[in-house]
Amino acid sequence: MKADLFQAPDYYQTDDLLTDEHKLVRDTAREWVKKNLSPIIEDAAQEAKFPIQLLEGLAEVGAFGSYIPTEYGGAGLDQISYGLIMQELERGDSGIRSTASVQSSLVMGPIYNYGNEAQRKKYLPKLASGEWMGSFGLTEPNHGSNPAAMETKFKDMGDHYLLNGAKMWISNAPICDVAVVWAKNEEGRIHGLLVERGMEGFSTPETHNKWSLRASITGELIFDNVKIPKENLLPNKSGLGAPLLCLDAARYGIAWGAIGAAMDCYDTALRYAKERTQFGKPIGQFQLQQKKLAEMITEITKAQLLTWRLGVLKNEGRATSAQISMAKRNNVDMAIKIAREARQILGAMGISGEYSIMRHSMNLESVITYEGTHDVHLLITGLDITGLNAFK
């Protein structure tokens, strides 16, 4: 079992921008990753097995609902703390960060923001502790980047709703105890419904044969005449804007998380370049290898500053959807390029499970697509700066 020797790069001393609480939260998550995740993640990815034994520890480090108030079981932290936890988890593995960010931003978030007090008290403490796991049902077999065209629907049957449809590529689906599901009513208005494990007609088959996010558990949500109690409808927001605001929160976490994956690839490549000798000297002494490493740390530093500023705006309630899109797109693109360059520095060893780089690279191929594709985020920025809608 290889020791986790990770040392976080901080070329512009961005730690000075963080509070003592931020650093304590981050360092706690970092040590947990080193002790509990790093020793098992390569085997879990090779075996395509979700390490379910980590859920309790994820809850303990505040990864589930870190910014949810303590009265509902959350940690009551700010948005930068949440981002730093996501950074450290994705430094370990994108799939584990996905588990946490879905639970926090896409399940606990809408229940807290759009639910009533009874729903908050029923679900949030169990989700925060990891006793219950949640999933978020928006993407459908025929509708990915165009969720407005969703086909999942529900009818008012008087004393309950009747839900029919299907969602796919859903993180946590096979183990979820509750799913936040977005569906259209008979008038075509989108609403959020809380669908619980055990409801008749609700099934969650697992998705297999993935080359990416292999340590994450992915599946479908299938609804065949599922009877939903009326008290399970989220009452405080409807329309497409409701799930899209949830995605903003998830994209924010991804922007931080991608930095973690990039840091890990850079740190691995830097250490290898200092130790690996060819032609009588360390390969880090060759100009082209230094070029790769210098560009990596430059891009990581830019992403750190971009995301820290976004966190400040988020704490102040001033971060826009377009700003979040820019950070998600930039940081994931940055991370996937660094993973590819780092793989080249390691040569053939870069594809080995002895190192994390190829696993990060495969994972990031999913991250660059989910919660809005690379191209869609580009057009969101384009719409914001021109006022002209390329989606129509």
Short mmCIF file of C-alpha atoms in Angstrom, two decimals:
data_model
loop_
_atom_site.label_atom_id
_atom_site.label_comp_id
_atom_site.label_asym_id
_atom_site.label_seq_id
_atom_site.Cartn_x
_atom_site.Cartn_y
_atom_site.Cartn_z
CA MET A 1 0.00 0.00 0.00
CA LYS A 2 1.64 3.19 -1.23
CA ALA A 3 1.95 6.13 1.16
CA ASP A 4 0.09 9.33 0.29
CA LEU A 5 2.91 11.90 0.00
CA PHE A 6 0.74 14.73 -1.37
CA GLN A 7 1.90 18.28 -0.70
CA ALA A 8 -0.50 21.00 -1.78
CA PRO A 9 0.90 23.67 -4.09
CA ASP A 10 0.29 27.28 -3.05
CA TYR A 11 2.45 29.38 -5.36
CA TYR A 12 0.69 32.70 -4.64
CA GLN A 13 0.26 32.08 -0.89
CA THR A 14 -3.51 31.82 -1.22
CA ASP A 15 -3.64 30.35 2.28
CA ASP A 16 -3.32 33.95 3.45
CA LEU A 17 -6.79 34.56 1.98
CA LEU A 18 -8.33 31.87 4.19
CA THR A 19 -9.51 32.14 7.77
CA ASP A 20 -8.24 29.85 10.49
CA GLU A 21 -11.57 28.00 10.31
CA HIS A 22 -11.19 27.50 6.56
CA LYS A 23 -7.74 26.01 7.02
CA LEU A 24 -8.88 23.78 9.88
CA VAL A 25 -11.78 22.44 7.79
CA ARG A 26 -9.52 21.86 4.80
CA ASP A 27 -6.74 20.22 6.78
CA THR A 28 -9.21 17.93 8.54
CA ALA A 29 -10.58 16.78 5.18
CA ARG A 30 -7.04 16.45 3.78
CA GLU A 31 -5.91 14.20 6.61
CA TRP A 32 -9.05 12.11 6.32
CA VAL A 33 -8.39 11.59 2.61
CA LYS A 34 -4.78 10.60 3.28
CA LYS A 35 -5.73 8.14 6.01
CA ASN A 36 -8.97 6.65 4.71
CA LEU A 37 -9.39 7.26 0.98
CA SER A 38 -5.94 7.17 -0.58
CA PRO A 39 -5.06 3.68 0.70
CA ILE A 40 -8.11 2.06 -0.90
CA ILE A 41 -9.09 4.18 -3.90
CA GLU A 42 -6.92 2.52 -6.54
CA ASP A 43 -8.31 -0.93 -5.73
CA ALA A 44 -11.86 0.44 -5.60
CA ALA A 45 -11.45 2.01 -9.04
CA GLN A 46 -9.85 -1.10 -10.52
CA GLU A 47 -12.67 -3.24 -9.16
CA ALA A 48 -15.39 -0.67 -10.03
CA LYS A 49 -16.59 -0.92 -6.45
CA PHE A 50 -18.03 1.96 -4.46
CA PRO A 51 -16.35 2.11 -1.01
CA ILE A 52 -19.56 2.39 0.97
CA GLN A 53 -17.63 2.08 4.24
CA LEU A 54 -16.45 5.67 3.75
CA LEU A 55 -19.90 7.23 4.18
CA GLU A 56 -19.67 7.58 7.95
CA GLY A 57 -16.30 9.30 7.70
CA LEU A 58 -17.53 11.65 4.98
CA ALA A 59 -20.31 12.74 7.32
CA GLU A 60 -17.85 13.24 10.16
CA VAL A 61 -15.66 15.65 8.16
CA GLY A 62 -18.72 17.72 7.19
CA ALA A 63 -18.90 16.58 3.57
CA PHE A 64 -22.67 16.11 3.74
CA GLY A 65 -24.45 19.46 3.94
CA SER A 66 -21.52 21.48 5.23
CA TYR A 67 -23.37 24.77 4.71
CA ILE A 68 -26.73 23.48 6.00
CA PRO A 69 -27.54 25.02 9.43
CA THR A 70 -26.63 22.97 12.48
CA GLU A 71 -30.27 22.79 13.59
CA TYR A 72 -30.86 20.42 10.68
CA GLY A 73 -27.72 18.39 11.24
CA GLY A 74 -25.41 20.33 8.92
CA ALA A 75 -22.07 21.85 9.88
CA GLY A 76 -23.19 25.47 9.43
CA LEU A 77 -20.04 26.37 7.48
CA ASP A 78 -19.62 28.99 4.77
CA GLN A 79 -19.29 28.44 1.04
CA ILE A 80 -15.48 28.59 0.99
CA SER A 81 -15.31 25.84 3.60
CA TYR A 82 -17.65 23.73 1.49
CA GLY A 83 -15.47 24.34 -1.55
CA LEU A 84 -12.30 23.38 0.29
CA ILE A 85 -13.86 20.09 1.42
CA MET A 86 -14.80 19.34 -2.19
CA GLN A 87 -11.24 20.21 -3.28
CA GLU A 88 -9.74 17.75 -0.83
CA LEU A 89 -12.21 14.97 -1.66
CA GLU A 90 -11.57 15.29 -5.40
CA ARG A 91 -7.85 15.33 -4.75
CA GLY A 92 -8.59 11.82 -3.56
CA ASP A 93 -11.11 10.90 -6.26
CA SER A 94 -13.75 12.66 -8.36
CA GLY A 95 -16.27 9.90 -7.69
CA ILE A 96 -16.07 10.33 -3.93
CA ARG A 97 -16.45 14.09 -4.33
CA SER A 98 -19.49 13.40 -6.55
CA THR A 99 -21.07 11.35 -3.78
CA ALA A 100 -20.64 14.22 -1.35
CA SER A 101 -21.61 17.07 -3.66
CA VAL A 102 -24.78 15.30 -4.82
CA GLN A 103 -25.75 14.69 -1.20
CA SER A 104 -25.04 18.31 -0.25
CA SER A 105 -25.94 20.49 -3.22
CA LEU A 106 -28.49 18.42 -5.12
CA VAL A 107 -30.39 16.68 -2.32
CA MET A 108 -29.98 18.55 0.96
CA GLY A 109 -29.82 21.91 -0.84
CA PRO A 110 -33.25 21.74 -2.52
CA ILE A 111 -34.87 20.19 0.55
CA TYR A 112 -33.53 23.06 2.67
CA ASN A 113 -34.24 25.82 0.13
CA TYR A 114 -37.48 24.61 -1.46
CA GLY A 115 -38.93 22.33 1.22
CA ASN A 116 -41.13 23.08 4.20
CA GLU A 117 -40.15 22.73 7.83
CA ALA A 118 -41.57 19.22 8.16
CA GLN A 119 -39.52 18.06 5.17
CA ARG A 120 -36.36 19.69 6.50
CA LYS A 121 -36.73 18.02 9.89
CA LYS A 122 -37.58 14.63 8.42
CA TYR A 123 -34.80 14.33 5.84
CA LEU A 124 -31.89 16.67 6.53
CA PRO A 125 -30.55 15.21 9.81
CA LYS A 126 -30.51 11.69 8.34
CA LEU A 127 -28.78 12.91 5.18
CA ALA A 128 -26.23 14.97 7.12
CA SER A 129 -25.24 11.96 9.25
CA GLY A 130 -24.99 9.62 6.27
CA GLU A 131 -27.72 7.42 7.72
CA TRP A 132 -29.65 8.16 4.51
CA MET A 133 -28.19 8.76 1.08
CA GLY A 134 -29.83 10.86 -1.59
CA SER A 135 -29.85 11.24 -5.36
CA PHE A 136 -31.00 13.91 -7.79
CA GLY A 137 -33.14 12.98 -10.78
CA LEU A 138 -33.01 15.43 -13.67
CA THR A 139 -31.14 13.86 -16.63
CA GLU A 140 -33.22 11.52 -18.78
CA PRO A 141 -32.39 8.98 -21.50
CA ASN A 142 -33.48 11.42 -24.20
CA HIS A 143 -32.79 14.72 -22.46
CA GLY A 144 -29.39 15.72 -21.09
CA SER A 145 -28.46 19.31 -21.94
CA ASN A 146 -32.16 20.14 -22.54
CA PRO A 147 -33.90 19.28 -19.26
CA ALA A 148 -36.87 21.47 -20.16
CA ALA A 149 -37.96 18.71 -22.54
CA MET A 150 -38.16 16.09 -19.77
CA GLU A 151 -40.75 13.36 -20.20
CA THR A 152 -41.10 12.28 -16.56
CA LYS A 153 -44.57 13.35 -15.43
CA PHE A 154 -46.94 13.16 -12.49
CA LYS A 155 -50.72 13.36 -12.19
CA ASP A 156 -52.86 14.59 -9.33
CA MET A 157 -54.95 11.61 -8.24
CA GLY A 158 -56.76 13.44 -5.45
CA ASP A 159 -55.09 12.07 -2.34
CA HIS A 160 -51.69 11.41 -3.99
CA TYR A 161 -49.62 11.98 -7.11
CA LEU A 162 -48.88 9.27 -9.67
CA LEU A 163 -45.33 9.46 -11.07
CA ASN A 164 -44.11 7.87 -14.31
CA GLY A 165 -40.83 8.19 -16.20
CA ALA A 166 -37.11 7.50 -15.91
CA LYS A 167 -33.86 9.26 -15.11
CA MET A 168 -30.35 8.07 -15.96
CA TRP A 169 -26.69 8.73 -15.12
CA ILE A 170 -27.73 9.36 -11.53
CA SER A 171 -24.97 9.36 -8.91
CA ASN A 172 -25.88 7.49 -5.70
CA ALA A 173 -29.04 6.08 -7.29
CA PRO A 174 -28.52 2.40 -6.38
CA ILE A 175 -27.96 3.22 -2.70
CA CYS A 176 -30.26 6.23 -2.30
CA ASP A 177 -32.92 6.26 0.41
CA VAL A 178 -34.56 9.35 -1.07
CA ALA A 179 -34.41 10.91 -4.52
CA VAL A 180 -35.18 14.54 -5.38
CA VAL A 181 -36.96 14.00 -8.69
CA TRP A 182 -37.94 16.68 -11.17
CA ALA A 183 -41.09 16.02 -13.17
CA LYS A 184 -43.83 17.87 -15.04
CA ASN A 185 -47.37 18.16 -13.77
CA GLU A 186 -50.38 17.96 -16.08
CA GLU A 187 -49.96 21.63 -17.02
CA GLY A 188 -46.31 21.07 -17.95
CA ARG A 189 -44.89 22.87 -14.90
CA ILE A 190 -41.73 21.33 -13.40
CA HIS A 191 -41.83 20.44 -9.70
CA GLY A 192 -39.56 18.61 -7.28
CA LEU A 193 -40.85 15.43 -5.64
CA LEU A 194 -39.28 13.41 -2.83
CA VAL A 195 -39.35 9.74 -3.79
CA GLU A 196 -38.39 7.27 -1.06
CA ARG A 197 -36.85 3.83 -1.25
CA GLY A 198 -39.56 1.21 -0.90
CA MET A 199 -42.31 3.07 -2.73
CA GLU A 200 -44.00 0.56 -5.01
CA GLY A 201 -42.93 0.95 -8.65
CA PHE A 202 -39.68 2.77 -7.80
CA SER A 203 -36.48 0.98 -8.83
CA THR A 204 -32.81 2.02 -9.10
CA PRO A 205 -30.78 -0.34 -11.35
CA GLU A 206 -27.02 0.17 -11.30
CA THR A 207 -25.09 1.34 -14.37
CA HIS A 208 -22.14 -0.90 -15.19
CA ASN A 209 -19.21 -0.93 -17.66
CA LYS A 210 -18.02 2.61 -16.93
CA TRP A 211 -14.47 3.64 -17.80
CA SER A 212 -14.86 6.77 -15.67
CA LEU A 213 -15.89 7.42 -12.05
CA ARG A 214 -15.41 3.73 -11.42
CA ALA A 215 -15.38 4.17 -7.64
CA SER A 216 -18.65 6.08 -7.78
CA ILE A 217 -22.00 4.30 -7.82
CA THR A 218 -24.23 5.32 -10.72
CA GLY A 219 -27.65 4.16 -11.79
CA GLU A 220 -31.12 4.91 -13.08
CA LEU A 221 -34.29 6.04 -11.36
CA ILE A 222 -37.34 4.31 -12.81
CA PHE A 223 -40.90 5.27 -11.88
CA ASP A 224 -43.75 2.92 -12.84
CA ASN A 225 -46.99 4.32 -11.45
CA VAL A 226 -45.30 5.35 -8.20
CA LYS A 227 -47.73 6.78 -5.66
CA ILE A 228 -46.20 9.91 -4.14
CA PRO A 229 -47.79 11.37 -0.98
CA LYS A 230 -48.79 14.96 -1.53
CA GLU A 231 -46.64 16.07 1.38
CA ASN A 232 -43.60 14.92 -0.64
CA LEU A 233 -43.85 17.75 -3.17
CA LEU A 234 -41.32 20.55 -2.60
CA PRO A 235 -43.65 23.53 -2.14
CA ASN A 236 -41.46 26.63 -2.23
CA LYS A 237 -40.17 26.74 -5.81
CA SER A 238 -41.17 25.29 -9.18
CA GLY A 239 -40.27 25.71 -12.84
CA LEU A 240 -37.01 24.88 -14.59
CA GLY A 241 -35.21 27.52 -12.54
CA ALA A 242 -35.55 25.35 -9.43
CA PRO A 243 -33.32 22.45 -10.56
CA LEU A 244 -31.00 24.84 -12.38
CA LEU A 245 -30.30 26.71 -9.15
CA CYS A 246 -29.45 23.35 -7.57
CA LEU A 247 -27.01 22.76 -10.42
CA ASP A 248 -25.38 26.12 -9.67
CA ALA A 249 -24.53 24.84 -6.21
CA ALA A 250 -23.17 21.58 -7.63
CA ARG A 251 -21.13 23.37 -10.29
CA TYR A 252 -19.63 25.60 -7.62
CA GLY A 253 -18.44 22.51 -5.75
CA ILE A 254 -17.04 21.04 -8.96
CA ALA A 255 -15.04 24.22 -9.62
CA TRP A 256 -13.27 23.67 -6.31
CA GLY A 257 -13.04 19.91 -6.70
CA ALA A 258 -11.31 20.06 -10.07
CA ILE A 259 -8.49 22.04 -8.46
CA GLY A 260 -7.93 19.10 -6.13
CA ALA A 261 -7.58 16.64 -9.01
CA ALA A 262 -5.20 19.01 -10.79
CA MET A 263 -3.13 19.48 -7.62
CA ASP A 264 -2.74 15.75 -7.21
CA CYS A 265 -1.61 15.25 -10.81
CA TYR A 266 0.83 18.16 -10.58
CA ASP A 267 2.27 17.02 -7.25
CA THR A 268 2.73 13.48 -8.57
CA ALA A 269 4.40 14.70 -11.76
CA LEU A 270 6.67 17.15 -9.91
CA ARG A 271 7.89 14.49 -7.50
CA TYR A 272 8.43 11.99 -10.32
CA ALA A 273 10.33 14.55 -12.43
CA LYS A 274 12.74 15.13 -9.56
CA GLU A 275 13.33 11.44 -8.92
CA ARG A 276 13.30 9.88 -12.39
CA THR A 277 16.73 9.92 -14.06
CA GLN A 278 17.40 9.69 -17.80
CA PHE A 279 20.56 10.56 -19.71
CA GLY A 280 22.37 11.01 -16.41
CA LYS A 281 20.11 13.63 -14.80
CA PRO A 282 16.58 14.06 -13.37
CA ILE A 283 14.03 14.52 -16.13
CA GLY A 284 12.87 17.65 -14.31
CA GLN A 285 16.10 19.27 -15.48
CA PHE A 286 15.03 19.06 -19.12
CA GLN A 287 13.47 22.17 -20.55
CA LEU A 288 10.30 20.58 -21.94
CA GLN A 289 9.50 18.93 -18.62
CA GLN A 290 10.00 22.23 -16.80
CA LYS A 291 7.71 23.88 -19.34
CA LYS A 292 4.97 21.37 -18.53
CA LEU A 293 5.36 21.80 -14.78
CA ALA A 294 5.57 25.60 -14.94
CA GLU A 295 2.38 25.77 -17.00
CA MET A 296 0.63 23.41 -14.59
CA ILE A 297 1.36 25.47 -11.50
CA THR A 298 0.42 28.66 -13.35
CA GLU A 299 -3.00 27.29 -14.30
CA ILE A 300 -3.61 25.86 -10.83
CA THR A 301 -2.76 29.23 -9.27
CA LYS A 302 -5.14 31.07 -11.60
CA ALA A 303 -7.89 28.59 -10.75
CA GLN A 304 -7.25 29.01 -7.02
CA LEU A 305 -7.66 32.77 -7.25
CA LEU A 306 -10.71 32.53 -9.51
CA THR A 307 -12.46 30.11 -7.21
CA TRP A 308 -11.56 31.90 -3.99
CA ARG A 309 -13.10 35.08 -5.38
CA LEU A 310 -16.18 33.13 -6.45
CA GLY A 311 -16.43 31.79 -2.91
CA VAL A 312 -16.37 35.31 -1.51
CA LEU A 313 -19.15 36.33 -3.90
CA LYS A 314 -21.13 33.21 -2.99
CA ASN A 315 -20.82 34.00 0.72
CA GLU A 316 -22.12 37.51 -0.01
CA GLY A 317 -25.02 36.20 -2.10
CA ARG A 318 -23.65 37.95 -5.19
CA ALA A 319 -22.33 35.05 -7.30
CA THR A 320 -24.23 34.73 -10.58
CA SER A 321 -25.02 31.55 -12.47
CA ALA A 322 -22.80 32.74 -15.31
CA GLN A 323 -19.86 33.32 -12.96
CA ILE A 324 -20.27 29.80 -11.57
CA SER A 325 -20.40 28.40 -15.10
CA MET A 326 -17.16 30.15 -15.99
CA ALA A 327 -15.37 28.69 -12.98
CA LYS A 328 -16.70 25.18 -13.57
CA ARG A 329 -15.73 25.21 -17.22
CA ASN A 330 -12.31 26.79 -16.70
CA ASN A 331 -11.25 24.65 -13.76
CA VAL A 332 -12.31 21.29 -15.17
CA ASP A 333 -10.69 22.11 -18.51
CA MET A 334 -7.55 23.12 -16.61
CA ALA A 335 -7.56 19.90 -14.59
CA ILE A 336 -8.05 17.56 -17.52
CA LYS A 337 -5.20 19.21 -19.45
CA ILE A 338 -2.91 18.94 -16.42
CA ALA A 339 -3.82 15.26 -16.02
CA ARG A 340 -2.85 14.60 -19.64
CA GLU A 341 0.43 16.49 -19.36
CA ALA A 342 1.26 14.81 -16.06
CA ARG A 343 0.66 11.42 -17.65
CA GLN A 344 3.24 12.27 -20.30
CA ILE A 345 5.83 13.27 -17.69
CA LEU A 346 5.46 9.84 -16.11
CA GLY A 347 5.70 8.11 -19.47
CA ALA A 348 4.51 4.50 -19.36
CA MET A 349 4.21 4.66 -15.57
CA GLY A 350 1.50 7.28 -16.06
CA ILE A 351 -1.02 4.61 -17.01
CA SER A 352 -0.21 2.42 -14.03
CA GLY A 353 -2.50 2.07 -11.04
CA GLU A 354 0.57 2.71 -8.93
CA TYR A 355 -0.10 6.38 -9.63
CA SER A 356 -3.34 8.38 -9.57
CA ILE A 357 -2.98 10.24 -12.84
CA MET A 358 -4.81 7.98 -15.29
CA ARG A 359 -7.65 7.51 -12.80
CA HIS A 360 -7.99 11.29 -12.47
CA SER A 361 -7.86 11.67 -16.24
CA MET A 362 -10.66 9.14 -16.77
CA ASN A 363 -12.75 10.68 -14.00
CA LEU A 364 -12.39 14.18 -15.40
CA GLU A 365 -13.77 13.00 -18.74
CA SER A 366 -17.08 12.68 -16.88
CA VAL A 367 -16.69 15.83 -14.81
CA ILE A 368 -16.16 17.93 -17.94
CA THR A 369 -19.57 16.73 -19.16
CA TYR A 370 -21.84 16.51 -16.14
CA GLU A 371 -23.64 19.42 -14.49
CA GLY A 372 -23.48 21.17 -17.87
CA THR A 373 -21.10 20.24 -20.65
CA HIS A 374 -17.95 22.18 -21.51
CA ASP A 375 -19.67 23.65 -24.58
CA VAL A 376 -22.90 24.55 -22.79
CA HIS A 377 -20.98 26.51 -20.16
CA LEU A 378 -19.15 28.35 -22.93
CA LEU A 379 -22.52 29.42 -24.37
CA ILE A 380 -23.78 30.45 -20.94
CA THR A 381 -20.85 32.88 -20.77
CA GLY A 382 -21.56 33.97 -24.33
CA LEU A 383 -25.20 34.68 -23.50
CA ASP A 384 -24.18 36.63 -20.40
CA ILE A 385 -21.76 38.92 -22.19
CA THR A 386 -23.73 39.46 -25.42
CA GLY A 387 -27.31 39.17 -24.30
CA LEU A 388 -27.90 36.99 -27.38
CA ASN A 389 -29.28 33.49 -26.82
CA ALA A 390 -27.41 30.81 -28.80
CA PHE A 391 -29.68 28.11 -27.34
CA LYS A 392 -32.63 29.23 -29.49
#
